[in-house]
Backbone as JSON, one array per atom type, in Angstrom:
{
  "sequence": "XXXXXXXXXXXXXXXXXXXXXXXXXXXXXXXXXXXXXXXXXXXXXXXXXXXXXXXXXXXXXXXXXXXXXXXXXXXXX",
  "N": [[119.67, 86.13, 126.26], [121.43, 85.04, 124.75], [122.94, 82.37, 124.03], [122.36, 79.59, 121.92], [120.09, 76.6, 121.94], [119.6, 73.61, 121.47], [116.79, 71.61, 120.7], [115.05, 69.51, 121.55], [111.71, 66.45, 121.53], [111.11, 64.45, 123.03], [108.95, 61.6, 121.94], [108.12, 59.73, 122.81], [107.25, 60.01, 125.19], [105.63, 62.09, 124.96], [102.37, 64.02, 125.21], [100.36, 64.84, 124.05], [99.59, 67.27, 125.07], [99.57, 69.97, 123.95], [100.43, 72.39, 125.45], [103.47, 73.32, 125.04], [103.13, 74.34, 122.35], [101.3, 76.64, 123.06], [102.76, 78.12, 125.08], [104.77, 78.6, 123.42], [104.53, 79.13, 120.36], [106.02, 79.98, 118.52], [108.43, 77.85, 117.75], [107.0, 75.11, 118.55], [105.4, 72.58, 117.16], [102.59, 70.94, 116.73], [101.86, 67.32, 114.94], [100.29, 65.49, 112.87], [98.86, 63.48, 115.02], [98.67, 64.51, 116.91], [101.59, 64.43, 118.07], [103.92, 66.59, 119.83], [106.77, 68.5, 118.36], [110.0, 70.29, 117.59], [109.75, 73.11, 115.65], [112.48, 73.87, 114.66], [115.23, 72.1, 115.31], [117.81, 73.5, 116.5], [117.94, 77.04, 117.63], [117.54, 80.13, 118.75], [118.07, 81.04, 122.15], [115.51, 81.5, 124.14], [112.98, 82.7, 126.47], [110.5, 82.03, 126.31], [110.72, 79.51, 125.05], [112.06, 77.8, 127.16], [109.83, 78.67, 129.16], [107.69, 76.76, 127.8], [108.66, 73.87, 128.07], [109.31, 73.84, 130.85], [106.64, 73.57, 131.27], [105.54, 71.78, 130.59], [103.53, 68.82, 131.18], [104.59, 65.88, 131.53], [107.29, 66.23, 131.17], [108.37, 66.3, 128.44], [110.01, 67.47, 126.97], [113.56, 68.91, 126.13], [116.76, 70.32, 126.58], [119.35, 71.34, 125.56], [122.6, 73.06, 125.37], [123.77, 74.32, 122.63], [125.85, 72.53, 120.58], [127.23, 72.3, 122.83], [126.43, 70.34, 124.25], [125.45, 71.03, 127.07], [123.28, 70.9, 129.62], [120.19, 72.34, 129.54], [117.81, 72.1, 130.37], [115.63, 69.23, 131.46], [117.57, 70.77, 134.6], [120.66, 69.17, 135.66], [121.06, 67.29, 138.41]],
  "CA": [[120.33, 84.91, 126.72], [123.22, 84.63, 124.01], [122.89, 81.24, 123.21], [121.54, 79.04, 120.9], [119.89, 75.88, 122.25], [119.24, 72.24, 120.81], [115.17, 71.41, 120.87], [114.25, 67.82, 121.25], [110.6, 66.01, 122.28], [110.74, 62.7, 123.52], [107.67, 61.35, 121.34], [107.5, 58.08, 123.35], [106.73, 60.81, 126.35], [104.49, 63.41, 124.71], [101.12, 62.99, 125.42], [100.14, 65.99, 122.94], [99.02, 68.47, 125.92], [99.75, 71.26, 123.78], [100.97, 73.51, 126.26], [104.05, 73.73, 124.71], [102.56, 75.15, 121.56], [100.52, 77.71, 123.67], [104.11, 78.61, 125.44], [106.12, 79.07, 122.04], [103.67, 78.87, 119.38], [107.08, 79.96, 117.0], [109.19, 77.05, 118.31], [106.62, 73.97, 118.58], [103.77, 72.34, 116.5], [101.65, 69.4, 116.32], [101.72, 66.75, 113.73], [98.98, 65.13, 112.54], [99.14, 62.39, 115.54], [99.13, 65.3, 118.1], [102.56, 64.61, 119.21], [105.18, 67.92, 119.75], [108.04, 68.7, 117.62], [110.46, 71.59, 117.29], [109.83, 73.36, 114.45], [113.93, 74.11, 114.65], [115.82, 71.83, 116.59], [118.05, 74.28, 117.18], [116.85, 77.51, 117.95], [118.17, 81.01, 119.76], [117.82, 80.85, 123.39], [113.91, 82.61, 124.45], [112.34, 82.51, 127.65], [109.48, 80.92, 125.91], [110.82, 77.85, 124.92], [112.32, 77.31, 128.39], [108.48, 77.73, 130.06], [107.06, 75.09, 127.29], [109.77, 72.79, 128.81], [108.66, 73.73, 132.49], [105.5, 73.08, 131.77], [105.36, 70.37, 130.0], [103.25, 67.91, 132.53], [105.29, 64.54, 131.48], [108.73, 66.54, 130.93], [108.87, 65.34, 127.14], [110.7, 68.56, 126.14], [114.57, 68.14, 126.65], [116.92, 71.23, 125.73], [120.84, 71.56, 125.69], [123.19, 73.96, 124.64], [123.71, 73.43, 121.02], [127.01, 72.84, 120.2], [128.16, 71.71, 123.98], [125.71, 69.82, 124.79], [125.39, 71.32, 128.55], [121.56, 70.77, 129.86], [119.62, 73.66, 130.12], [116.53, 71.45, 130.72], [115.81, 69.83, 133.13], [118.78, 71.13, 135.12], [121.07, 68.39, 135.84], [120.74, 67.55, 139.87]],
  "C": [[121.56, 84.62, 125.86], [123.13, 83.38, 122.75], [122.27, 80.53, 122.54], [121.51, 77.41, 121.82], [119.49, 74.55, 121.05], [118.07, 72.01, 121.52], [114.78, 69.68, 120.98], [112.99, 67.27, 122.17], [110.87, 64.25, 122.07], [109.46, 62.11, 123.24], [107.44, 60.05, 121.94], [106.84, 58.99, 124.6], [105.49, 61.59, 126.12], [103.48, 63.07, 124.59], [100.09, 64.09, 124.95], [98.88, 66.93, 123.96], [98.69, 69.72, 125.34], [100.4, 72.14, 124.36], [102.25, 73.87, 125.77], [103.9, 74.91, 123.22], [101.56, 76.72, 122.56], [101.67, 78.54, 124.09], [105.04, 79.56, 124.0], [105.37, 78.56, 121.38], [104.9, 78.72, 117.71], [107.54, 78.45, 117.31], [108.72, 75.51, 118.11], [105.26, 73.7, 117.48], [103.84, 70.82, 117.14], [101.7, 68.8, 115.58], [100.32, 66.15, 114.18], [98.22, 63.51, 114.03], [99.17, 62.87, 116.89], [100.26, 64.87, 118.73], [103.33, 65.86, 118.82], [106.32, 67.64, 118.67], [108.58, 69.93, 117.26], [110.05, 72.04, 115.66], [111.52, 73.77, 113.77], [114.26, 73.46, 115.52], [117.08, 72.78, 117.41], [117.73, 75.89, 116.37], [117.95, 78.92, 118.75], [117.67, 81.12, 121.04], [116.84, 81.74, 123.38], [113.6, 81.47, 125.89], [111.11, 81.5, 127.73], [109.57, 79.46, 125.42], [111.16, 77.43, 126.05], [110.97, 77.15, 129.24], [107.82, 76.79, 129.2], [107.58, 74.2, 127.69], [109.27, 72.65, 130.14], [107.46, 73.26, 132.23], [104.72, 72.16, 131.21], [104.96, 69.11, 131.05], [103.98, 66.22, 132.22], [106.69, 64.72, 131.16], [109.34, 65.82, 129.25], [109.7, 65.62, 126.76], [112.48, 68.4, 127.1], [115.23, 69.35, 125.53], [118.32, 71.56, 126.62], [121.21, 73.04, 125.14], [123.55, 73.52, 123.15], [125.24, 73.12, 121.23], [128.17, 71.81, 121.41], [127.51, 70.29, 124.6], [125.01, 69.94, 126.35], [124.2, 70.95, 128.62], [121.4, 71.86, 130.41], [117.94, 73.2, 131.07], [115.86, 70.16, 130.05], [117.36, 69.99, 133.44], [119.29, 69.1, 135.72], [120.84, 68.13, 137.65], [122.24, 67.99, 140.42]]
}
């Protein structure tokens, strides 16, 4: 993919599913409070951080281009 993305979890959203940790185990943890957090907010573009984002069931996960800010996810409409 090239690029390097910006990582952020919306902790008023996250409702500590995990699934993103299962997705990208490098990328995400748990704190003590089970909510998500990058372990890098930014990060080199992987396939696996993009499906923890998809499948994130309350969409907490929220992920630009670094630098430009473009949205990689969710796609803009």
């Amino acid at each position: 993919m090239g690029d390097r993305w910006h990582i952020e979890v919306d902790r008023s959203v996250c409702i500590g599913s995990a699934q993103c940790v299962h997705r990208a185990a490098d990328a995400f943890r748990l704190d003590s409070a089970r909510q998500s957090h990058p372990v890098e907010p930014d990060a080199d573009a992987a396939e696996q951080i993009l499906e923890a984002a998809e499948t994130c069931p309350v969409e907490a996960i929220v992920i630009t281009v670094a630098g430009s800010g473009e949205p990689v996810f969710p796609p803009e409409d």
